[in-house]
């Protein structure tokens, strides 16, 4: 199936139907891109509304019940529909086969099915809006989630179906990495993005089923009142939290590990230098993935969990800090004696290190039991995980999109606007979330519709920052759309990168490579 | 059944695999990864079950008295036998006896039917007696003086675990029906039996889960 | 690389032997349940179930002959289940008596 | 010397409310250390990469870069040093955490009942109060807490004390306030619509004042509707206006004597019996347009005197 010159995966077939039934991982990646970006717009709109409501004390735009819905949908959309599928299913789908020199993922039909699972799951989630929405927060803590009288069941069912999407993607990636690497592509010649995706896939496969059963039990709880998590029937609500966090803590690493992989790619490419400590970074991905299963109780220090469990979980959480620190130091060391270009993707990568470092050290603070007692469920936690999830994952996704746009669409993006979007997002982000650390230290609890007057000035600052981020992402969206519609034709390897995806044409042909690539060295041989 | 006489079926290896063997190995790895997810999903339930069993042993002892261990044993025998026939169908595919593949698949399928029939007999008894999960529970044992606290929770576990398992049996039966159709067309032989092997693994896992469910629910009291 | 032809074929006798063993163990587990060993009943029942699981896994599911990656995957999932159980119970069993209302 | 200075400034409650217990002060020291350690690491990492980024800025397209694959010593160093710091703060945190969890024998016990969306407190002698927890200064206080509906969490920032309140079991919390004054109580576990309104005051007073208060009948010399008004402010106002505006539940203004349509289409007259039933068994008769399950029962929480008081108070609202 060698293709004629000028024929690529985008123009080889046309029509909506050819997209909806495609088995090409690149097209499925693009479909994920469109859906994830749309969900991001919806989740982002909820964020803007939340910050509008919190602009001043008391009621600003909506009542408490509606605010709780905003908060719930913002959380649920951003976790289940944006960050979890964001890196693996969108960028991973497109680039995993390309970067290991494969023609496709191992199971293209399963890959397409995973996209439909996400779509159907999202549709079911939004269906809850016809039943007065949902107001439980994305964590669905029992017994409130059992008692509340609205469409929570639909949202839970949607998350359940979206779980399948995540599992199927992970399954596909594990098999693809094991079985479809190009000749010569040993495990330790794989790009670090692949290591990130691989360890993520392991978590997706091992943790998501537990979320599935937990949500299934919650649905049974709401429809038949089975009582397993309901204290009124003799059940234990804290056990729900164990089950929930057994998935949801590793899920945090589903969100961040592949983002770290992107950063390794960007740092090496834009400093034209081999990565410092390749094996340490690769192993730390696996290490983080493994240890992530042992630390979930740090979400529960004040939940009524026993003191012993709290201390054990605190200790284990410290262990996860070490591989994370290793990665950060190695990225910084990679810059040493490099040739650093301040292009937009690199700015996002450096922004990532900046914000992720702050997110990381505050994470250590939260892992210390005695200090977490004060910070738990305050804005300090909100700020911390936004620093990691937005400052980390979303910065990495945005940088990754810019970096790979030429490969995906064969066109160059507008560098100036892209850099401007970085400036807006970066400044807006810090203006939004740094004050929230202070608010949390002052004692402002999270998920609050209204707050004491003392918290008002910083909340105002935070809201202003949030709108700046919003504008920044609009500019980023403009860059993407402008690139697709009007971009100048891109060369095959505009950045001089060494990884395999840049060794084929832009955009790649249907089967990725016209001749089977053979790998003879490491991924970052900038000599 | 004249499947052996039809022209030899040739399976097309998907374009992104180097060889039929690479595809076979990838499929099996994929299936095993899928089985891992199944183990963790059921495992979550088992973990919950064991935790509650430790917390309220009297409740679980009293609850298991309401189950009929004879029907449970019958279903265990049926499922293990079906596992055998499933394994044999692969064996006969490997040595090229296509008719025997079909016979064994049919037996496996009807074992599944038998399992579901027994299961539905059990369910209808429970429903009739009001031994139902959670707030649907309305059996006298809860209210009576000899009643045990939280008995509905036992039946919540019983119905959720056997229900989820039963739905897996149904899915497995659907897959076996699909295998039967393909076997009729003569698709399986020594060169190509990946679907048999994969569905087989799934079916054995369903059996495996029942091997644990049976003593936990019916016997341990 | 070996073609599908060279995949290990388990002899028929092995399958029948495994089936007989499984039947025997099923009878065992029912018989043993009639005795009262207290808490040991669960342990014995689980031990027999695990023995049965071993035979199903090793022979019916070919784990004994197949790529060891499958075995690693299987053990990994069991390991994480144990982790889940262990830490949940670690909490529940060490809660102060004050909390023992449940 | 430098270090001492740093520690001193860090202990000055960086952003946190003033510490009002010994344990809170210990948390502050640890927090101060963490802040400085974090600040220094951020300066090292962020400063480091900004320095590198500018020093090794790309000069030309043909820049040659050094090929440095790894350095075992450095990598060991920056794995091991963070590990040591993490272990240090873990142990330090553990020490304080176990003090938080070790309850003094001689503590004054107060029973805390949480429900949507109010806090109520009961003392050993049967004295109750809602919306305000009064305790004596310099005395260890142990709160034994439970919830009658969903999860809540009891949080006093000034004491660095927080504990979830779980239905179906008791959880506990202790503190020993050092200074007299008024402190804020928050609910920090999401509990529904009025979660952010589930606040209460904690008043630390002198021992004498506390003993006086404890022995006092809170309703002495009050008319029935005045008793009702007190209860209204502490327990009802979060969901019910005094006018006829809907909040979570219906406003009380003009409610008495009105005819309402129930969810099933049935009509009901709002009289003493309906009001009493709605307080004791709120989900029995829900007026159309309101969700069920929002209001918790007050059975067993309000005395006869208080229930009658609330009904009388509602009668006065026109």
XYZ file of N, CA and C in Angstrom, chain A residues 65-254:
570
model
N -27.442 26.447 44.495
C -27.689 25.153 43.841
C -27.039 25.123 42.456
N -27.184 26.218 41.705
C -26.605 26.272 40.363
C -25.090 26.295 40.427
N -24.555 27.036 41.400
C -23.101 27.076 41.548
C -22.547 25.677 41.760
N -23.232 24.897 42.614
C -22.744 23.540 42.881
C -22.749 22.689 41.612
N -23.694 22.967 40.734
C -23.721 22.253 39.455
C -22.520 22.675 38.597
N -22.239 23.976 38.565
C -21.076 24.473 37.807
C -19.824 23.759 38.289
N -19.660 23.739 39.615
C -18.475 23.160 40.231
C -18.366 21.675 39.867
N -19.503 20.972 39.939
C -19.495 19.539 39.628
C -19.147 19.288 38.169
N -19.791 20.033 37.280
C -19.555 19.780 35.853
C -18.164 20.246 35.431
N -17.695 21.341 36.018
C -16.323 21.747 35.708
C -15.353 20.614 36.052
N -15.515 20.066 37.273
C -14.605 19.004 37.709
C -14.752 17.751 36.870
N -15.981 17.316 36.672
C -16.197 16.049 35.966
C -15.744 16.156 34.513
N -16.061 17.270 33.849
C -15.676 17.421 32.439
C -14.158 17.472 32.333
N -13.540 18.301 33.184
C -12.095 18.483 33.067
C -11.348 17.189 33.368
N -11.800 16.399 34.361
C -11.061 15.167 34.635
C -11.392 14.085 33.623
N -12.686 13.743 33.504
C -13.022 12.550 32.718
C -12.983 12.804 31.214
N -13.212 14.046 30.778
C -13.334 14.275 29.338
C -12.155 15.058 28.769
N -11.378 15.728 29.611
C -10.291 16.539 29.051
C -8.912 15.985 29.423
N -8.572 15.981 30.727
C -7.173 15.647 31.011
C -6.902 14.161 30.886
N -7.871 13.303 31.266
C -7.569 11.874 31.161
C -7.412 11.445 29.703
N -8.352 11.784 28.800
C -8.100 11.418 27.399
C -7.149 12.385 26.708
N -6.914 13.562 27.309
C -6.176 14.626 26.617
C -4.855 14.175 26.044
N -3.944 13.716 26.922
C -2.639 13.362 26.387
C -2.648 11.968 25.747
N -3.056 10.912 26.488
C -2.930 9.589 25.853
C -3.792 9.451 24.602
N -5.083 9.712 24.744
C -5.966 9.367 23.631
C -5.812 10.311 22.447
N -5.419 11.547 22.713
C -5.294 12.474 21.590
C -3.847 12.483 21.063
N -2.916 13.072 21.810
C -1.548 13.121 21.296
C -0.924 11.734 21.241
N -1.232 10.905 22.243
C -0.675 9.558 22.274
C -1.114 8.740 21.081
N -2.411 8.797 20.789
C -2.934 8.049 19.665
C -2.245 8.424 18.373
N -2.056 9.722 18.213
C -1.456 10.172 16.956
C 0.020 9.769 16.888
N 0.736 9.930 18.013
C 2.189 9.850 17.908
C 2.812 8.561 18.412
N 2.068 7.788 19.203
C 2.711 6.564 19.712
C 3.162 5.656 18.571
N 2.292 5.297 17.622
C 2.779 4.429 16.532
C 3.882 5.101 15.714
N 3.721 6.418 15.470
C 4.740 7.111 14.685
C 6.097 7.070 15.367
N 6.092 7.259 16.680
C 7.365 7.395 17.381
C 8.062 6.061 17.586
N 7.318 4.953 17.519
C 8.006 3.667 17.633
C 8.126 2.997 16.270
N 7.762 3.713 15.208
C 7.936 3.193 13.870
C 6.948 2.110 13.493
N 5.724 2.188 14.038
C 4.699 1.204 13.688
C 3.739 1.794 12.667
N 3.000 0.907 11.998
C 2.044 1.388 11.000
C 0.753 1.857 11.651
N 0.413 1.276 12.775
C -0.823 1.653 13.455
C -0.726 1.124 14.874
N -1.781 1.349 15.679
C -1.818 0.689 16.978
C -2.215 -0.767 16.752
N -2.082 -1.584 17.792
C -2.295 -3.015 17.601
C -3.735 -3.340 17.211
N -4.692 -2.642 17.815
C -6.099 -2.975 17.542
C -6.850 -1.725 17.076
N -6.800 -1.439 15.773
C -7.425 -0.197 15.277
C -8.920 -0.133 15.564
N -9.627 -1.268 15.496
C -11.073 -1.233 15.748
C -11.351 -0.880 17.200
N -10.567 -1.473 18.093
C -10.718 -1.160 19.513
C -10.439 0.321 19.751
N -9.474 0.837 19.007
C -9.127 2.242 19.118
C -10.318 3.127 18.750
N -10.974 2.776 17.640
C -12.154 3.542 17.232
C -13.252 3.394 18.282
N -13.422 2.160 18.771
C -14.434 1.907 19.791
C -14.201 2.782 21.019
N -12.922 2.982 21.382
C -12.647 3.783 22.576
C -13.119 5.221 22.370
N -12.993 5.728 21.134
C -13.481 7.083 20.872
C -14.995 7.125 21.031
N -15.670 6.114 20.507
C -17.134 6.096 20.636
C -17.549 5.966 22.094
N -16.776 5.194 22.891
C -17.082 5.105 24.321
C -17.033 6.487 24.961
N -15.996 7.251 24.599
C -15.890 8.590 25.169
C -17.093 9.433 24.770
N -17.463 9.353 23.496
C -18.581 10.162 23.010
C -19.886 9.760 23.697
N -20.139 8.441 23.737
C -21.381 7.973 24.347
C -21.391 8.326 25.836
N -20.245 8.103 26.502
C -20.155 8.438 27.919
C -20.410 9.913 28.156
N -19.822 10.745 27.307
C -20.034 12.183 27.466
C -21.501 12.524 27.250
N -22.116 11.895 26.232
C -23.526 12.168 25.960
C -24.384 11.780 27.167
N -24.076 10.618 27.755
C -24.848 10.186 28.930
C -24.650 11.177 30.075
N -23.397 11.620 30.255
C -23.142 12.588 31.326
C -23.967 13.848 31.146
N -23.948 14.363 29.928
C -24.691 15.607 29.703
C -26.200 15.375 29.776
N -26.613 14.132 29.527
C -28.027 13.796 29.630
C -28.548 14.126 31.035
N -27.652 14.046 32.036
C -28.075 14.338 33.413
C -28.665 15.737 33.528
N -28.286 16.629 32.603
C -28.796 17.995 32.679
C -30.313 18.035 32.527
N -30.874 17.003 31.873
C -32.332 16.963 31.730
C -33.001 16.480 33.014
N -32.198 16.036 33.964
C -32.743 15.569 35.241
C -32.206 16.441 36.370
N -32.215 17.745 36.156
C -31.736 18.714 37.141
C -30.249 18.562 37.434
N -29.493 18.050 36.480
C -28.042 18.048 36.604
C -27.529 17.194 37.749
N -26.339 17.554 38.235
C -25.730 16.798 39.326
C -24.982 17.791 40.188
N -24.957 17.549 41.483
C -24.337 18.529 42.380
C -23.471 17.864 43.440
N -22.799 16.759 43.077
C -22.058 16.022 44.088
C -20.578 16.371 44.103
N -20.126 17.177 43.175
C -18.684 17.301 42.968
C -18.245 16.091 42.169
N -17.063 16.183 41.527
C -16.681 15.059 40.662
C -16.302 13.829 41.468
N -16.172 13.975 42.816
C -15.743 12.849 43.639
C -16.890 11.949 44.070
N -18.119 12.359 43.889
C -19.300 11.518 44.172
C -19.297 10.916 45.569
N -18.847 11.635 46.580
C -18.781 11.046 47.919
C -20.154 10.602 48.408
N -20.195 9.379 48.935
C -21.405 8.911 49.589
C -21.388 9.445 51.023
N -22.517 9.543 51.712
C -23.869 9.258 51.250
C -24.544 10.417 50.521
N -23.852 11.582 50.385
C -24.551 12.682 49.706
C -24.956 12.272 48.296
N -24.051 11.571 47.593
C -24.350 11.204 46.209
C -25.484 10.188 46.131
N -25.771 9.503 47.249
C -26.904 8.575 47.233
C -28.196 9.342 47.437
N -28.114 10.385 48.265
C -29.358 11.056 48.670
C -29.809 12.133 47.713
N -28.858 12.782 47.035
C -29.255 13.970 46.282
C -30.223 13.610 45.164
N -31.239 14.456 45.001
C -32.393 14.111 44.175
C -32.264 14.766 42.801
N -31.422 14.217 41.926
C -31.288 14.816 40.593
C -30.652 13.807 39.646
N -29.977 14.292 38.604
C -29.478 13.396 37.555
C -28.106 12.813 37.804
N -27.688 12.754 39.069
C -26.348 12.247 39.374
C -26.099 10.864 38.769
N -27.153 10.009 38.774
C -26.995 8.662 38.216
C -26.476 8.718 36.787
N -26.974 9.682 36.010
C -26.545 9.789 34.608
C -25.086 10.190 34.520
N -24.708 11.134 35.356
C -23.310 11.576 35.319
C -22.387 10.417 35.691
N -22.802 9.649 36.716
C -21.999 8.505 37.154
C -21.927 7.465 36.031
N -23.082 7.199 35.413
C -23.105 6.214 34.327
C -22.212 6.683 33.177
N -22.225 7.982 32.900
C -21.374 8.522 31.839
C -19.906 8.305 32.155
N -19.539 8.588 33.407
C -18.144 8.387 33.807
C -17.771 6.907 33.685
N -18.715 6.035 34.003
C -18.483 4.586 33.884
C -18.150 4.220 32.438
N -18.953 4.718 31.502
C -18.730 4.388 30.088
C -17.408 4.999 29.604
N -17.120 6.236 30.064
C -15.865 6.857 29.646
C -14.669 6.083 30.184
N -14.878 5.381 31.311
C -13.826 4.526 31.846
C -13.401 3.472 30.836
N -14.371 2.927 30.100
C -14.036 1.930 29.079
C -13.128 2.535 28.022
N -13.425 3.782 27.656
C -12.596 4.453 26.663
C -11.149 4.473 27.129
N -10.980 4.832 28.399
C -9.637 4.927 28.957
C -8.959 3.555 29.002
N -9.708 2.531 29.436
C -9.149 1.175 29.515
C -8.707 0.701 28.134
N -9.580 0.908 27.130
C -9.277 0.392 25.794
C -8.054 1.088 25.210
N -7.933 2.398 25.468
C -6.747 3.094 24.992
C -5.499 2.512 25.641
N -5.558 2.309 26.961
C -4.406 1.772 27.677
C -4.020 0.396 27.166
N -5.037 -0.437 26.973
C -4.813 -1.800 26.478
C -4.100 -1.782 25.127
N -4.622 -0.929 24.257
C -4.046 -0.803 22.932
C -2.583 -0.379 22.991
N -2.287 0.575 23.866
C -0.925 1.109 23.930
C 0.036 0.057 24.467
N -0.415 -0.694 25.488
C 0.485 -1.701 26.055
C 0.873 -2.705 24.966
N -0.133 -3.202 24.248
C 0.156 -4.214 23.232
C 0.991 -3.602 22.108
N 0.670 -2.372 21.731
C 1.420 -1.741 20.644
C 2.886 -1.598 21.020
N 3.135 -1.127 22.234
C 4.531 -0.943 22.650
C 5.250 -2.288 22.720
N 4.537 -3.318 23.191
C 5.202 -4.614 23.305
C 5.458 -5.268 21.951
N 4.506 -5.125 21.033
C 4.537 -5.980 19.849
C 4.872 -5.272 18.542
N 4.753 -3.958 18.491
C 4.852 -3.310 17.173
C 6.010 -2.329 17.050
N 7.010 -2.433 17.910
C 8.145 -1.532 17.770
C 8.925 -1.858 16.493
N 9.470 -0.821 15.892
C 10.226 -1.017 14.651
C 11.473 -1.840 14.945
N 12.043 -2.488 13.929
C 13.288 -3.238 14.150
C 14.348 -2.328 14.745
N 15.011 -2.795 15.788
C 16.051 -1.989 16.422
C 15.550 -1.090 17.524
N 14.216 -0.925 17.609
C 13.670 -0.038 18.641
C 13.512 -0.841 19.932
N 14.609 -0.881 20.703
C 14.514 -1.591 21.977
C 13.773 -0.706 22.963
N 13.415 -1.288 24.113
C 12.688 -0.503 25.114
C 13.462 0.755 25.484
N 14.781 0.613 25.618
C 15.547 1.779 26.054
C 16.031 2.645 24.887
N 15.446 2.418 23.723
C 15.631 3.396 22.645
C 14.335 4.141 22.383
N 13.304 3.830 23.154
C 12.025 4.502 22.926
C 12.111 5.943 23.429
N 11.445 6.879 22.729
C 11.367 8.248 23.236
C 10.686 8.261 24.605
N 11.003 9.258 25.411
C 10.472 9.270 26.776
C 8.971 9.509 26.812
N 8.441 10.137 25.772
C 6.985 10.284 25.683
C 6.330 8.899 25.673
N 6.962 7.965 24.977
C 6.411 6.605 24.922
C 6.488 5.951 26.298
N 7.600 6.194 27.005
C 7.696 5.663 28.373
C 6.574 6.215 29.233
N 6.316 7.511 29.080
C 5.224 8.129 29.837
C 3.899 7.472 29.493
N 3.661 7.292 28.185
C 2.394 6.700 27.755
C 2.282 5.261 28.221
N 3.403 4.549 28.200
C 3.368 3.145 28.588
C 3.027 3.016 30.066
N 3.688 3.815 30.899
C 3.376 3.688 32.329
C 1.950 4.154 32.597
N 1.504 5.180 31.842
C 0.115 5.600 31.975
C -0.839 4.471 31.622
N -0.511 3.769 30.544
C -1.387 2.696 30.091
C -1.520 1.622 31.161
N -0.403 1.339 31.835
C -0.455 0.340 32.905
C -1.441 0.790 33.986
N -1.371 2.079 34.355
C -2.303 2.576 35.377
C -3.733 2.507 34.861
N -3.923 2.927 33.605
C -5.280 2.925 33.053
C -5.890 1.533 33.130
N -5.076 0.544 32.816
C -5.589 -0.824 32.772
C -5.826 -1.374 34.173
N -4.934 -1.041 35.099
C -5.050 -1.652 36.423
C -5.978 -0.889 37.360
N -6.122 0.404 37.173
C -6.899 1.177 38.150
C -8.331 1.435 37.688
N -8.503 1.716 36.396
C -9.828 2.121 35.931
C -10.919 1.088 36.230
N -10.651 -0.228 36.132
C -11.718 -1.186 36.437
C -12.276 -1.023 37.854
N -11.420 -0.605 38.783
C -11.908 -0.421 40.152
C -12.855 0.771 40.216
N -12.537 1.825 39.439
C -13.497 2.927 39.350
C -14.798 2.415 38.769
N -14.675 1.563 37.736
C -15.876 1.013 37.093
C -16.773 0.338 38.108
N -16.201 -0.546 38.915
C -17.046 -1.290 39.858
C -17.585 -0.348 40.933
N -16.773 0.643 41.327
C -17.237 1.589 42.344
C -18.426 2.389 41.832
N -18.316 2.858 40.593
C -19.420 3.644 40.037
C -20.649 2.763 39.824
N -20.404 1.508 39.429
C -21.526 0.578 39.252
C -22.257 0.384 40.579
N -21.477 0.218 41.656
C -22.090 0.073 42.972
C -22.845 1.341 43.355
N -22.291 2.492 42.972
C -22.968 3.749 43.300
C -24.294 3.849 42.548
N -24.289 3.402 41.286
C -25.542 3.419 40.524
C -26.555 2.490 41.187
N -26.096 1.284 41.588
C -26.986 0.360 42.283
C -27.476 0.980 43.590
N -26.578 1.706 44.231
C -26.918 2.382 45.482
C -28.052 3.394 45.252
N -27.951 4.136 44.158
C -28.962 5.161 43.881
C -30.265 4.566 43.366
N -30.188 3.444 42.654
C -31.425 2.907 42.091
C -32.083 1.891 43.023
N -31.274 1.073 43.711
C -31.858 0.027 44.550
C -31.526 0.203 46.020
N -30.739 1.224 46.336
C -30.344 1.464 47.725
C -29.719 0.217 48.336
N -28.675 -0.331 47.710
C -28.109 -1.597 48.171
C -27.377 -1.470 49.501
N -27.006 -0.248 49.885
C -26.540 -0.042 51.250
C -25.079 -0.296 51.529
N -24.294 -0.675 50.519
C -22.901 -1.003 50.803
C -22.112 0.233 51.246
N -22.457 1.377 50.693
C -21.767 2.606 51.088
C -22.679 3.540 51.876
N -23.839 3.047 52.292
C -24.830 3.925 52.915
C -24.918 3.617 54.403
N -24.489 4.539 55.261
C -24.504 4.266 56.700
C -25.908 3.941 57.210
N -26.937 4.471 56.553
C -28.297 4.201 57.018
C -28.618 2.706 56.919
N -27.911 1.985 56.048
C -28.178 0.562 55.879
C -27.065 -0.290 56.508
N -26.158 0.323 57.208
C -25.059 -0.428 57.808
C -23.784 -0.387 56.981
N -23.779 0.375 55.901
C -22.595 0.446 55.048
C -21.591 1.466 55.570
N -20.450 1.518 54.920
C -19.361 2.374 55.379
C -19.040 3.418 54.311
N -19.390 4.686 54.534
C -19.119 5.698 53.508
C -17.630 5.933 53.289
N -16.821 5.680 54.315
C -15.385 5.906 54.146
C -14.788 4.844 53.209
N -15.392 3.644 53.192
C -14.916 2.613 52.268
C -15.093 3.074 50.816
N -16.162 3.825 50.562
C -16.332 4.374 49.217
C -15.126 5.218 48.854
N -14.673 6.018 49.821
C -13.525 6.878 49.512
C -12.286 6.035 49.213
N -12.100 4.941 49.930
C -10.978 4.053 49.617
C -11.092 3.550 48.176
N -12.269 3.049 47.832
C -12.458 2.513 46.483
C -12.253 3.607 45.440
N -12.826 4.759 45.733
C -12.746 5.844 44.761
C -11.310 6.289 44.548
N -10.578 6.485 45.638
C -9.217 7.001 45.492
C -8.240 5.928 45.045
N -8.596 4.664 45.236
C -7.724 3.622 44.692
C -7.577 3.815 43.189
N -8.671 4.246 42.543
C -8.544 4.632 41.139
C -8.032 6.055 41.010
N -8.679 6.963 41.730
C -8.527 8.373 41.367
C -7.184 8.934 41.736
N -6.487 8.299 42.701
C -5.137 8.825 42.866
C -4.221 8.398 41.719
N -4.155 7.092 41.398
C -3.380 6.753 40.192
C -3.835 7.558 38.975
N -5.127 7.888 38.920
C -5.619 8.664 37.782
C -4.930 10.006 37.677
N -4.537 10.556 38.831
C -3.787 11.812 38.794
C -2.518 11.624 37.969
N -1.933 10.430 38.076
C -0.718 10.172 37.299
C -1.035 9.809 35.850
N -2.267 9.308 35.614
C -2.697 9.171 34.219
C -2.650 10.547 33.574
